[in-house]
PDB file of C-alpha atoms and ligand atoms in Angstrom:
ATOM      1  CA  MET I1127       0.000   0.000   0.000  1.00  0.00           C
ATOM      2  CA  SER I1128       1.511   3.362  -0.999  1.00  0.00           C
ATOM      3  CA  PHE I1129       1.786   6.142   1.544  1.00  0.00           C
ATOM      4  CA  ASP I1130      -0.869   8.211  -0.252  1.00  0.00           C
ATOM      5  CA  THR I1131      -3.308   5.277  -0.317  1.00  0.00           C
ATOM      6  CA  TRP I1132      -2.680   4.732   3.408  1.00  0.00           C
ATOM      7  CA  VAL I1133      -3.343   8.428   4.084  1.00  0.00           C
ATOM      8  CA  MET I1134      -6.562   8.281   2.022  1.00  0.00           C
ATOM      9  CA  GLU I1135      -7.709   5.109   3.772  1.00  0.00           C
ATOM     10  CA  TYR I1136      -7.147   6.283   7.333  1.00  0.00           C
ATOM     11  CA  GLU I1137      -7.719  10.046   6.938  1.00  0.00           C
ATOM     12  CA  ALA I1138     -11.052  10.065   8.778  1.00  0.00           C
ATOM     13  CA  LEU I1139      -9.685   7.856  11.578  1.00  0.00           C
ATOM     14  CA  ILE I1140      -6.522   9.996  11.958  1.00  0.00           C
ATOM     15  CA  ARG I1141      -8.637  13.150  12.195  1.00  0.00           C
ATOM     16  CA  LEU I1142     -11.144  11.659  14.610  1.00  0.00           C
ATOM     17  CA  SER I1143      -8.494  10.270  16.970  1.00  0.00           C
ATOM     18  CA  MET I1144      -6.559  13.553  16.966  1.00  0.00           C
ATOM     19  CA  PHE I1145      -9.784  15.461  17.659  1.00  0.00           C
ATOM     20  CA  ALA I1146     -10.721  13.127  20.527  1.00  0.00           C
ATOM     21  CA  GLY I1147      -7.187  13.149  21.986  1.00  0.00           C
ATOM     22  CA  VAL I1148      -6.689  16.930  21.935  1.00  0.00           C
ATOM     23  CA  PHE I1149     -10.276  17.544  23.093  1.00  0.00           C
ATOM     24  CA  LEU I1150      -9.788  15.269  26.105  1.00  0.00           C
ATOM     25  CA  LEU I1151      -6.450  16.880  26.931  1.00  0.00           C
ATOM     26  CA  MET I1152      -7.829  20.433  26.759  1.00  0.00           C
ATOM     27  CA  ALA I1153     -11.038  19.519  28.614  1.00  0.00           C
ATOM     28  CA  SER I1154      -9.010  18.010  31.483  1.00  0.00           C
ATOM     29  CA  TRP I1155      -6.680  21.021  31.553  1.00  0.00           C
ATOM     30  CA  GLU I1156      -9.706  23.358  31.743  1.00  0.00           C
ATOM     31  CA  LEU I1157     -11.147  21.282  34.576  1.00  0.00           C
ATOM     32  CA  LEU I1158      -7.917  21.305  36.593  1.00  0.00           C
ATOM     33  CA  ALA I1159      -6.786  24.892  35.992  1.00  0.00           C
ATOM     34  CA  PRO I1160      -9.418  27.087  34.311  1.00  0.00           C
ATOM     35  CA  CYS I1161      -8.304  30.600  33.333  1.00  0.00           C
ATOM     36  CA  ARG I1162     -11.741  32.253  33.711  1.00  0.00           C
ATOM     37  CA  GLN I1163     -14.998  31.407  35.363  1.00  0.00           C
ATOM     38  CA  LEU I1164     -17.766  30.504  32.900  1.00  0.00           C
ATOM     39  CA  THR I1165     -20.857  32.747  32.782  1.00  0.00           C
ATOM     40  CA  VAL I1166     -23.122  29.963  31.435  1.00  0.00           C
ATOM     41  CA  SER I1167     -23.095  26.411  32.855  1.00  0.00           C
ATOM     42  CA  LYS I1168     -20.608  24.126  31.205  1.00  0.00           C
ATOM     43  CA  SER I1169     -23.179  21.379  30.525  1.00  0.00           C
ATOM     44  CA  GLN I1170     -25.495  23.825  28.739  1.00  0.00           C
ATOM     45  CA  ARG I1171     -22.643  25.288  26.654  1.00  0.00           C
ATOM     46  CA  TRP I1172     -21.118  21.947  25.782  1.00  0.00           C
ATOM     47  CA  PHE I1173     -24.427  20.346  24.838  1.00  0.00           C
ATOM     48  CA  ASN I1174     -25.251  23.153  22.395  1.00  0.00           C
ATOM     49  CA  ASN I1175     -21.762  23.824  21.016  1.00  0.00           C
ATOM     50  CA  LEU I1176     -21.091  20.114  20.497  1.00  0.00           C
ATOM     51  CA  SER I1177     -24.537  19.641  18.891  1.00  0.00           C
ATOM     52  CA  LEU I1178     -23.473  22.273  16.363  1.00  0.00           C
ATOM     53  CA  VAL I1179     -20.269  20.284  15.741  1.00  0.00           C
ATOM     54  CA  VAL I1180     -22.357  17.149  15.073  1.00  0.00           C
ATOM     55  CA  VAL I1181     -24.655  19.079  12.673  1.00  0.00           C
ATOM     56  CA  ASN I1182     -21.587  20.418  10.817  1.00  0.00           C
ATOM     57  CA  THR I1183     -19.836  17.056  10.650  1.00  0.00           C
ATOM     58  CA  VAL I1184     -22.902  15.231   9.282  1.00  0.00           C
ATOM     59  CA  LEU I1185     -23.613  18.026   6.789  1.00  0.00           C
ATOM     60  CA  LEU I1186     -20.041  18.060   5.466  1.00  0.00           C
ATOM     61  CA  ARG I1187     -19.903  14.263   5.142  1.00  0.00           C
ATOM     62  CA  LEU I1188     -23.158  14.371   3.151  1.00  0.00           C
ATOM     63  CA  LEU I1189     -22.239  17.338   0.924  1.00  0.00           C
ATOM     64  CA  PHE I1190     -18.525  16.697   0.460  1.00  0.00           C
ATOM     65  CA  PRO I1191     -17.836  13.028   1.238  1.00  0.00           C
ATOM     66  CA  THR I1192     -14.284  13.112  -0.155  1.00  0.00           C
ATOM     67  CA  ALA I1193     -13.429  16.329   1.712  1.00  0.00           C
ATOM     68  CA  ALA I1194     -10.250  18.331   1.050  1.00  0.00           C
ATOM     69  CA  ILE I1195      -8.123  15.238   0.598  1.00  0.00           C
ATOM     70  CA  GLY I1196     -10.304  14.102  -2.336  1.00  0.00           C
ATOM     71  CA  VAL I1197      -9.759  17.474  -4.037  1.00  0.00           C
ATOM     72  CA  ALA I1198      -5.996  17.207  -3.447  1.00  0.00           C
ATOM     73  CA  LEU I1199      -6.012  13.727  -5.030  1.00  0.00           C
ATOM     74  CA  PHE I1200      -8.014  15.058  -8.002  1.00  0.00           C
ATOM     75  CA  ALA I1201      -5.493  17.931  -8.464  1.00  0.00           C
ATOM     76  CA  THR I1202      -2.604  15.420  -8.371  1.00  0.00           C
ATOM     77  CA  GLU I1203      -4.266  13.128 -10.924  1.00  0.00           C
ATOM     78  CA  GLN I1204      -5.020  16.051 -13.247  1.00  0.00           C
ATOM     79  CA  GLY I1205      -1.563  17.593 -12.768  1.00  0.00           C
ATOM     80  CA  TRP I1206      -3.128  20.833 -11.572  1.00  0.00           C
ATOM     81  CA  GLY I1207      -1.534  23.379  -9.282  1.00  0.00           C
ATOM     82  CA  LEU I1208       1.903  24.784  -8.525  1.00  0.00           C
ATOM     83  CA  PHE I1209       3.349  21.753  -6.758  1.00  0.00           C
ATOM     84  CA  ASN I1210       2.206  19.302  -9.431  1.00  0.00           C
ATOM     85  CA  ASN I1211       3.937  21.235 -12.212  1.00  0.00           C
ATOM     86  CA  PHE I1212       7.454  21.593 -10.844  1.00  0.00           C
ATOM     87  CA  VAL I1213       9.735  19.152  -9.091  1.00  0.00           C
ATOM     88  CA  TRP I1214       9.944  19.987  -5.384  1.00  0.00           C
ATOM     89  CA  PRO I1215      11.510  18.048  -2.525  1.00  0.00           C
ATOM     90  CA  LEU I1216       8.537  16.569  -0.623  1.00  0.00           C
ATOM     91  CA  TRP I1217       9.448  18.282   2.680  1.00  0.00           C
ATOM     92  CA  LEU I1218       9.566  21.696   0.995  1.00  0.00           C
ATOM     93  CA  ALA I1219       6.259  21.163  -0.813  1.00  0.00           C
ATOM     94  CA  VAL I1220       4.639  20.059   2.466  1.00  0.00           C
ATOM     95  CA  LEU I1221       6.104  22.972   4.452  1.00  0.00           C
ATOM     96  CA  LEU I1222       5.165  25.611   1.855  1.00  0.00           C
ATOM     97  CA  SER I1223       1.680  24.154   1.365  1.00  0.00           C
ATOM     98  CA  VAL I1224       0.935  24.221   5.097  1.00  0.00           C
ATOM     99  CA  VAL I1225       2.274  27.782   5.498  1.00  0.00           C
ATOM    100  CA  ILE I1226       0.385  29.104   2.430  1.00  0.00           C
ATOM    101  CA  MET I1227      -2.872  27.436   3.517  1.00  0.00           C
ATOM    102  CA  ASP I1228      -2.433  29.022   6.949  1.00  0.00           C
ATOM    103  CA  LEU I1229      -1.974  32.456   5.349  1.00  0.00           C
ATOM    104  CA  VAL I1230      -5.179  31.915   3.356  1.00  0.00           C
ATOM    105  CA  ILE I1231      -7.073  30.999   6.560  1.00  0.00           C
ATOM    106  CA  TYR I1232      -5.760  34.212   8.173  1.00  0.00           C
ATOM    107  CA  LEU I1233      -6.881  36.338   5.199  1.00  0.00           C
ATOM    108  CA  GLN I1234     -10.242  34.583   5.135  1.00  0.00           C
ATOM    109  CA  HIS I1235     -10.688  35.371   8.832  1.00  0.00           C
ATOM    110  CA  VAL I1236      -9.966  39.082   8.214  1.00  0.00           C
ATOM    111  CA  MET I1237     -12.470  38.984   5.331  1.00  0.00           C
ATOM    112  CA  VAL I1238     -15.317  37.491   7.395  1.00  0.00           C
ATOM    113  CA  HIS I1239     -14.872  40.355   9.861  1.00  0.00           C
ATOM    114  CA  ALA I1240     -14.674  43.008   7.134  1.00  0.00           C
ATOM    115  CA  VAL I1241     -17.660  42.074   4.949  1.00  0.00           C
ATOM    116  CA  PRO I1242     -20.996  42.673   6.726  1.00  0.00           C
ATOM    117  CA  LEU I1243     -22.764  39.709   5.063  1.00  0.00           C
ATOM    118  CA  LEU I1244     -19.970  37.329   6.087  1.00  0.00           C
ATOM    119  CA  TRP I1245     -19.821  38.811   9.592  1.00  0.00           C
ATOM    120  CA  ARG I1246     -23.440  37.639  10.010  1.00  0.00           C
ATOM    121  CA  LEU I1247     -22.124  34.070   9.690  1.00  0.00           C
ATOM    122  CA  HIS I1248     -18.906  34.531  11.650  1.00  0.00           C
ATOM    123  CA  ARG I1249     -20.604  36.255  14.589  1.00  0.00           C
ATOM    124  CA  VAL I1250     -22.000  32.857  15.618  1.00  0.00           C
ATOM    125  CA  HIS I1251     -18.413  32.006  16.631  1.00  0.00           C
ATOM    126  CA  HIS I1252     -17.998  35.328  18.458  1.00  0.00           C
ATOM    127  CA  ALA I1253     -21.387  35.410  20.202  1.00  0.00           C
ATOM    128  CA  ASP I1254     -20.191  32.696  22.613  1.00  0.00           C
ATOM    129  CA  MET I1255     -20.148  34.572  25.924  1.00  0.00           C
ATOM    130  CA  ASP I1256     -17.512  32.218  27.291  1.00  0.00           C
ATOM    131  CA  TYR I1257     -14.320  30.928  25.836  1.00  0.00           C
ATOM    132  CA  ASP I1258     -13.371  27.260  26.014  1.00  0.00           C
ATOM    133  CA  VAL I1259     -12.355  24.241  23.945  1.00  0.00           C
ATOM    134  CA  THR I1260     -15.860  23.956  22.428  1.00  0.00           C
ATOM    135  CA  THR I1261     -15.757  27.591  21.177  1.00  0.00           C
ATOM    136  CA  GLY I1262     -13.003  26.455  18.793  1.00  0.00           C
ATOM    137  CA  ALA I1263     -15.430  24.272  16.842  1.00  0.00           C
ATOM    138  CA  ARG I1264     -18.447  26.573  17.076  1.00  0.00           C
ATOM    139  CA  PHE I1265     -19.066  27.846  13.537  1.00  0.00           C
ATOM    140  CA  HIS I1266     -22.265  28.285  11.560  1.00  0.00           C
ATOM    141  CA  PRO I1267     -22.710  25.491   8.936  1.00  0.00           C
ATOM    142  CA  ILE I1268     -22.747  28.035   6.075  1.00  0.00           C
ATOM    143  CA  GLU I1269     -19.411  29.482   7.249  1.00  0.00           C
ATOM    144  CA  ILE I1270     -17.996  25.934   7.433  1.00  0.00           C
ATOM    145  CA  ILE I1271     -19.142  25.277   3.834  1.00  0.00           C
ATOM    146  CA  LEU I1272     -17.695  28.620   2.674  1.00  0.00           C
ATOM    147  CA  SER I1273     -14.352  27.810   4.362  1.00  0.00           C
ATOM    148  CA  LEU I1274     -14.289  24.417   2.708  1.00  0.00           C
ATOM    149  CA  LEU I1275     -14.967  25.865  -0.766  1.00  0.00           C
ATOM    150  CA  ILE I1276     -12.132  28.390  -0.282  1.00  0.00           C
ATOM    151  CA  LYS I1277      -9.900  25.509   0.825  1.00  0.00           C
ATOM    152  CA  PHE I1278     -10.863  23.503  -2.290  1.00  0.00           C
ATOM    153  CA  ALA I1279      -9.958  26.485  -4.520  1.00  0.00           C
ATOM    154  CA  ILE I1280      -6.561  26.879  -2.850  1.00  0.00           C
ATOM    155  CA  ILE I1281      -5.856  23.145  -3.128  1.00  0.00           C
ATOM    156  CA  LEU I1282      -6.658  23.249  -6.868  1.00  0.00           C
ATOM    157  CA  LEU I1283      -4.295  26.228  -7.312  1.00  0.00           C
ATOM    158  CA  LEU I1284      -1.496  24.817  -5.167  1.00  0.00           C
ATOM    159  CA  GLY I1285      -1.731  21.080  -5.878  1.00  0.00           C
ATOM    160  CA  PRO I1286      -0.268  20.285  -2.440  1.00  0.00           C
ATOM    161  CA  PRO I1287       0.929  16.774  -1.489  1.00  0.00           C
ATOM    162  CA  LEU I1288      -1.902  14.739   0.108  1.00  0.00           C
ATOM    163  CA  VAL I1289       0.040  14.464   3.339  1.00  0.00           C
ATOM    164  CA  ALA I1290       0.253  18.288   3.556  1.00  0.00           C
ATOM    165  CA  VAL I1291      -3.541  18.534   3.399  1.00  0.00           C
ATOM    166  CA  VAL I1292      -3.971  15.935   6.154  1.00  0.00           C
ATOM    167  CA  ILE I1293      -1.301  17.631   8.314  1.00  0.00           C
ATOM    168  CA  PHE I1294      -2.979  20.999   7.823  1.00  0.00           C
ATOM    169  CA  GLU I1295      -6.459  19.703   8.654  1.00  0.00           C
ATOM    170  CA  VAL I1296      -5.256  17.882  11.765  1.00  0.00           C
ATOM    171  CA  VAL I1297      -3.046  20.763  12.965  1.00  0.00           C
ATOM    172  CA  LEU I1298      -5.727  23.416  12.325  1.00  0.00           C
ATOM    173  CA  ASN I1299      -8.277  21.369  14.246  1.00  0.00           C
ATOM    174  CA  ALA I1300      -5.899  20.683  17.155  1.00  0.00           C
ATOM    175  CA  MET I1301      -4.714  24.307  17.284  1.00  0.00           C
ATOM    176  CA  ALA I1302      -8.299  25.615  17.243  1.00  0.00           C
ATOM    177  CA  MET I1303      -9.036  23.538  20.362  1.00  0.00           C
ATOM    178  CA  PHE I1304      -5.736  24.547  21.991  1.00  0.00           C
ATOM    179  CA  ASN I1305      -5.966  28.284  21.366  1.00  0.00           C
ATOM    180  CA  HIS I1306      -9.641  28.464  22.414  1.00  0.00           C
ATOM    181  CA  GLY I1307      -8.815  26.679  25.668  1.00  0.00           C
ATOM    182  CA  ASN I1308      -9.990  28.248  28.912  1.00  0.00           C
ATOM    183  CA  VAL I1309      -6.405  27.923  30.106  1.00  0.00           C
ATOM    184  CA  SER I1310      -3.320  30.079  30.479  1.00  0.00           C
ATOM    185  CA  LEU I1311       0.293  29.186  29.990  1.00  0.00           C
ATOM    186  CA  PRO I1312       2.974  30.596  32.302  1.00  0.00           C
ATOM    187  CA  VAL I1313       3.855  34.114  31.038  1.00  0.00           C
ATOM    188  CA  GLY I1314       7.379  33.205  29.910  1.00  0.00           C
ATOM    189  CA  LEU I1315       6.260  30.066  28.067  1.00  0.00           C
ATOM    190  CA  ASP I1316       3.372  31.962  26.438  1.00  0.00           C
ATOM    191  CA  ARG I1317       5.785  34.648  25.200  1.00  0.00           C
ATOM    192  CA  LEU I1318       8.196  32.048  23.846  1.00  0.00           C
ATOM    193  CA  LEU I1319       5.516  29.956  22.121  1.00  0.00           C
ATOM    194  CA  ARG I1320       3.895  33.067  20.672  1.00  0.00           C
ATOM    195  CA  LEU I1321       7.035  33.772  18.640  1.00  0.00           C
ATOM    196  CA  LEU I1322       5.810  30.978  16.372  1.00  0.00           C
ATOM    197  CA  LEU I1323       2.292  29.876  17.337  1.00  0.00           C
ATOM    198  CA  VAL I1324      -1.028  31.379  18.435  1.00  0.00           C
ATOM    199  CA  THR I1325      -1.576  30.750  22.168  1.00  0.00           C
ATOM    200  CA  PRO I1326      -4.868  30.751  24.163  1.00  0.00           C
ATOM    201  CA  ASP I1327      -4.076  34.193  25.652  1.00  0.00           C
ATOM    202  CA  MET I1328      -3.308  35.575  22.192  1.00  0.00           C
ATOM    203  CA  HIS I1329      -6.529  34.401  20.534  1.00  0.00           C
ATOM    204  CA  ARG I1330      -8.698  35.266  23.560  1.00  0.00           C
ATOM    205  CA  VAL I1331      -8.010  38.956  22.819  1.00  0.00           C
ATOM    206  CA  HIS I1332      -9.831  38.423  19.500  1.00  0.00           C
ATOM    207  CA  HIS I1333     -12.977  37.335  21.390  1.00  0.00           C
ATOM    208  CA  SER I1334     -13.251  40.584  23.369  1.00  0.00           C
ATOM    209  CA  VAL I1335     -16.377  42.740  23.051  1.00  0.00           C
ATOM    210  CA  GLU I1336     -14.084  45.742  22.429  1.00  0.00           C
ATOM    211  CA  ASP I1337     -13.953  46.617  18.708  1.00  0.00           C
ATOM    212  CA  ASP I1338     -10.229  47.251  18.542  1.00  0.00           C
ATOM    213  CA  GLU I1339      -9.447  44.041  20.416  1.00  0.00           C
ATOM    214  CA  THR I1340     -11.777  41.942  18.233  1.00  0.00           C
ATOM    215  CA  ASN I1341     -10.038  43.387  15.206  1.00  0.00           C
ATOM    216  CA  SER I1342      -6.708  41.909  16.181  1.00  0.00           C
ATOM    217  CA  ASN I1343      -5.118  38.457  16.399  1.00  0.00           C
ATOM    218  CA  PHE I1344      -6.902  36.864  13.437  1.00  0.00           C
ATOM    219  CA  GLY I1345      -4.357  34.016  13.152  1.00  0.00           C
ATOM    220  CA  PHE I1346      -5.262  30.426  14.066  1.00  0.00           C
ATOM    221  CA  ASN I1347      -1.920  28.611  13.793  1.00  0.00           C
ATOM    222  CA  LEU I1348       1.118  30.770  13.031  1.00  0.00           C
ATOM    223  CA  SER I1349       1.414  34.036  14.935  1.00  0.00           C
ATOM    224  CA  CYS I1350       3.536  35.700  12.229  1.00  0.00           C
ATOM    225  CA  TRP I1351       0.601  36.830  10.042  1.00  0.00           C
ATOM    226  CA  ASP I1352      -0.796  39.204  12.681  1.00  0.00           C
ATOM    227  CA  ARG I1353       2.652  40.711  13.286  1.00  0.00           C
ATOM    228  CA  LEU I1354       3.313  40.990   9.540  1.00  0.00           C
ATOM    229  CA  PHE I1355      -0.037  42.577   8.648  1.00  0.00           C
ATOM    230  CA  GLY I1356      -0.199  44.863  11.711  1.00  0.00           C
ATOM    231  CA  THR I1357      -3.117  43.192  13.480  1.00  0.00           C
ATOM    232  CA  TYR I1358      -1.171  41.891  16.482  1.00  0.00           C
ATOM    233  CA  ARG I1359      -2.244  42.903  19.999  1.00  0.00           C
ATOM    234  CA  ALA I1360      -0.395  41.424  22.964  1.00  0.00           C
ATOM    235  CA  GLN I1361      -3.013  41.552  25.761  1.00  0.00           C
ATOM    236  CA  PRO I1362      -6.567  42.764  26.444  1.00  0.00           C
ATOM    237  CA  ARG I1363      -6.700  46.158  28.210  1.00  0.00           C
ATOM    238  CA  LYS I1364      -8.748  44.824  31.137  1.00  0.00           C
ATOM    239  CA  GLY I1365      -6.666  41.675  31.513  1.00  0.00           C
ATOM    240  CA  HIS I1366      -7.778  38.100  30.843  1.00  0.00           C
ATOM    241  CA  GLN I1367      -9.886  37.802  34.019  1.00  0.00           C
ATOM    242  CA  ASP I1368     -11.867  41.029  33.615  1.00  0.00           C
ATOM    243  CA  MET I1369     -12.232  41.351  29.838  1.00  0.00           C
ATOM    244  CA  VAL I1370     -15.762  40.729  28.541  1.00  0.00           C
ATOM    245  CA  ILE I1371     -16.049  37.904  25.985  1.00  0.00           C
ATOM    246  CA  GLY I1372     -18.560  37.900  23.126  1.00  0.00           C
ATOM    247  CA  ILE I1373     -20.444  40.576  21.188  1.00  0.00           C
ATOM    248  CA  ARG I1374     -21.812  43.563  23.092  1.00  0.00           C
ATOM    249  CA  THR I1375     -25.226  43.436  21.401  1.00  0.00           C
ATOM    250  CA  PHE I1376     -25.740  39.651  21.632  1.00  0.00           C
ATOM    251  CA  ARG I1377     -26.107  38.750  25.297  1.00  0.00           C
ATOM    252  CA  GLU I1378     -29.200  36.548  25.441  1.00  0.00           C
ATOM    253  CA  THR I1379     -28.690  32.898  26.324  1.00  0.00           C
ATOM    254  CA  ARG I1380     -31.635  31.902  24.088  1.00  0.00           C
ATOM    255  CA  GLN I1381     -29.805  33.331  21.099  1.00  0.00           C
ATOM    256  CA  CYS I1382     -26.133  32.932  21.988  1.00  0.00           C
ATOM    257  CA  VAL I1383     -26.116  29.534  23.675  1.00  0.00           C
ATOM    258  CA  SER I1384     -28.987  27.440  22.254  1.00  0.00           C
ATOM    259  CA  LEU I1385     -28.493  25.522  19.001  1.00  0.00           C
ATOM    260  CA  PRO I1386     -31.603  26.959  17.248  1.00  0.00           C
ATOM    261  CA  GLY I1387     -30.501  30.476  18.299  1.00  0.00           C
ATOM    262  CA  MET I1388     -27.045  29.944  16.808  1.00  0.00           C
ATOM    263  CA  LEU I1389     -28.419  28.487  13.566  1.00  0.00           C
ATOM    264  CA  ALA I1390     -30.818  31.439  13.149  1.00  0.00           C
ATOM    265  CA  MET I1391     -28.324  34.135  14.171  1.00  0.00           C
ATOM    266  CA  PRO I1392     -27.099  35.069  10.645  1.00  0.00           C
ATOM    267  CA  PHE I1393     -30.687  35.732   9.556  1.00  0.00           C
ATOM    268  CA  THR I1394     -31.822  37.805  12.517  1.00  0.00           C
ATOM    269  CA  GLY I1395     -31.381  41.518  13.129  1.00  0.00           C
ATOM    270  CA  GLY I1396     -28.974  43.883  11.419  1.00  0.00           C
ATOM    271  CA  VAL I1397     -25.224  43.602  11.492  1.00  0.00           C
ATOM    272  CA  GLN I1398     -25.008  44.494  15.177  1.00  0.00           C
ATOM    273  CA  GLY I1399     -21.581  43.831  16.482  1.00  0.00           C
ATOM    274  CA  TYR I1400     -20.133  44.460  13.028  1.00  0.00           C
ATOM    275  CA  ALA I1401     -16.727  45.320  14.268  1.00  0.00           C
ATOM    276  CA  ILE I1402     -14.435  46.700  11.607  1.00  0.00           C
ATOM    277  CA  ASN I1403     -14.254  50.458  11.741  1.00  0.00           C
ATOM    278  CA  ARG I1404     -11.617  53.096  11.364  1.00  0.00           C
ATOM    279  CA  ARG I1405     -11.063  53.432  15.087  1.00  0.00           C
ATOM    280  CA  SER I1406     -10.134  49.778  15.322  1.00  0.00           C
ATOM    281  CA  TRP I1407      -7.068  50.174  13.198  1.00  0.00           C
ATOM    282  CA  ASP I1408      -5.872  53.382  14.871  1.00  0.00           C
ATOM    283  CA  LYS I1409      -4.683  51.568  17.964  1.00  0.00           C
ATOM    284  CA  PRO I1410      -1.827  49.237  17.230  1.00  0.00           C
ATOM    285  CA  GLY I1411      -0.913  46.419  19.623  1.00  0.00           C
ATOM    286  CA  GLU I1412       1.177  47.197  22.627  1.00  0.00           C
ATOM    287  CA  ASN I1413       4.207  45.529  21.110  1.00  0.00           C
TER     288      ASN I1413
HETATM  289 ZN1   ZN Z 417     -13.142  36.172  14.317  1.00  0.00          ZN
HETATM  290 ZN1   ZN Z 418     -12.002  32.172  17.831  1.00  0.00          ZN
END
C-alpha cells in the first residue's frame, strides 16, 4: 500500500483520533486549571456547542464526502496546481503548502470580519459569551461550507501533497481547540511559544467585546501573520480575568447559547456587532 493510499484510507480515523485526543487533553486542563470562570453552565454550553459540531460534521460528510483530501487527489491526478507542475523536494512542498494554507485561513478570517454579510455568519463564533475548547469548533454550517470551498480552490491552485492537506487539517483542528482553551500558559512560556504559534491568551483577545481588540489576532496557527499585517495585539486592556467575551449586542442565552438560536443568528437583526471600523485600526498592539 503506498503512503498516499494509506493516508486516504485512514484520513477520517486519523482526524477523529486527533480530535478526541486533543479535546480530552484540553477539557481536562480546563477542569484542573481554568483561566476564567464561565458565565453559562458548562453542561449547557457543551451540549449546544457540540450539537453544532455534530450538525456540521454530518452536513459536510453528506455534501462533500471526499473532503479536502479528495480534491488534493483530483489535483494530483489532473496535474493541476503549482506543486504538481514543478519538481519539489517533498518536505519543501509540504512545508510551503501548510504555510500558504495558513496564510489563506488568516486572510479569510480578516475577510469574514470586514464584509458585513460574512460577519453575520462569523458572529456565531464570536457570540459565545464564554471561551473554552468547544468555542473552537463553534461555527455556523454556512461558514464551514464557505471555508471548505475556499480551501478547495486553494488546493486546486497549489496542488499540495496529500500528506500536507492531512497535516494541515489535523493541525488546524488541534490548534483551534488549543488556542480556544480556557487555560493560560505561564507568562514566559506563552511569550516564547507566541514567537511561532497562536496561544490561548493571544486568541482570547480576539474574542473581546471591544472593537479594537476583536479586530486583532486573526491568526489560528502561526502568529507571524498578525505581526506581519499589523493586526497583532499582545493583551486585552482589562486583563484576561476582567475582559468581557462575546459581542456587546448579543447577550441573550436563548440566542447565543442554544443551538436553534445559533443556527438562526445570521438571519436575525442587522449587522449588530459588526466590528471593523476606522477606530479599530488606529490603535496598534502594545508591542
Ligand atoms: Zn473572528
Ligand atoms: Zn475564535
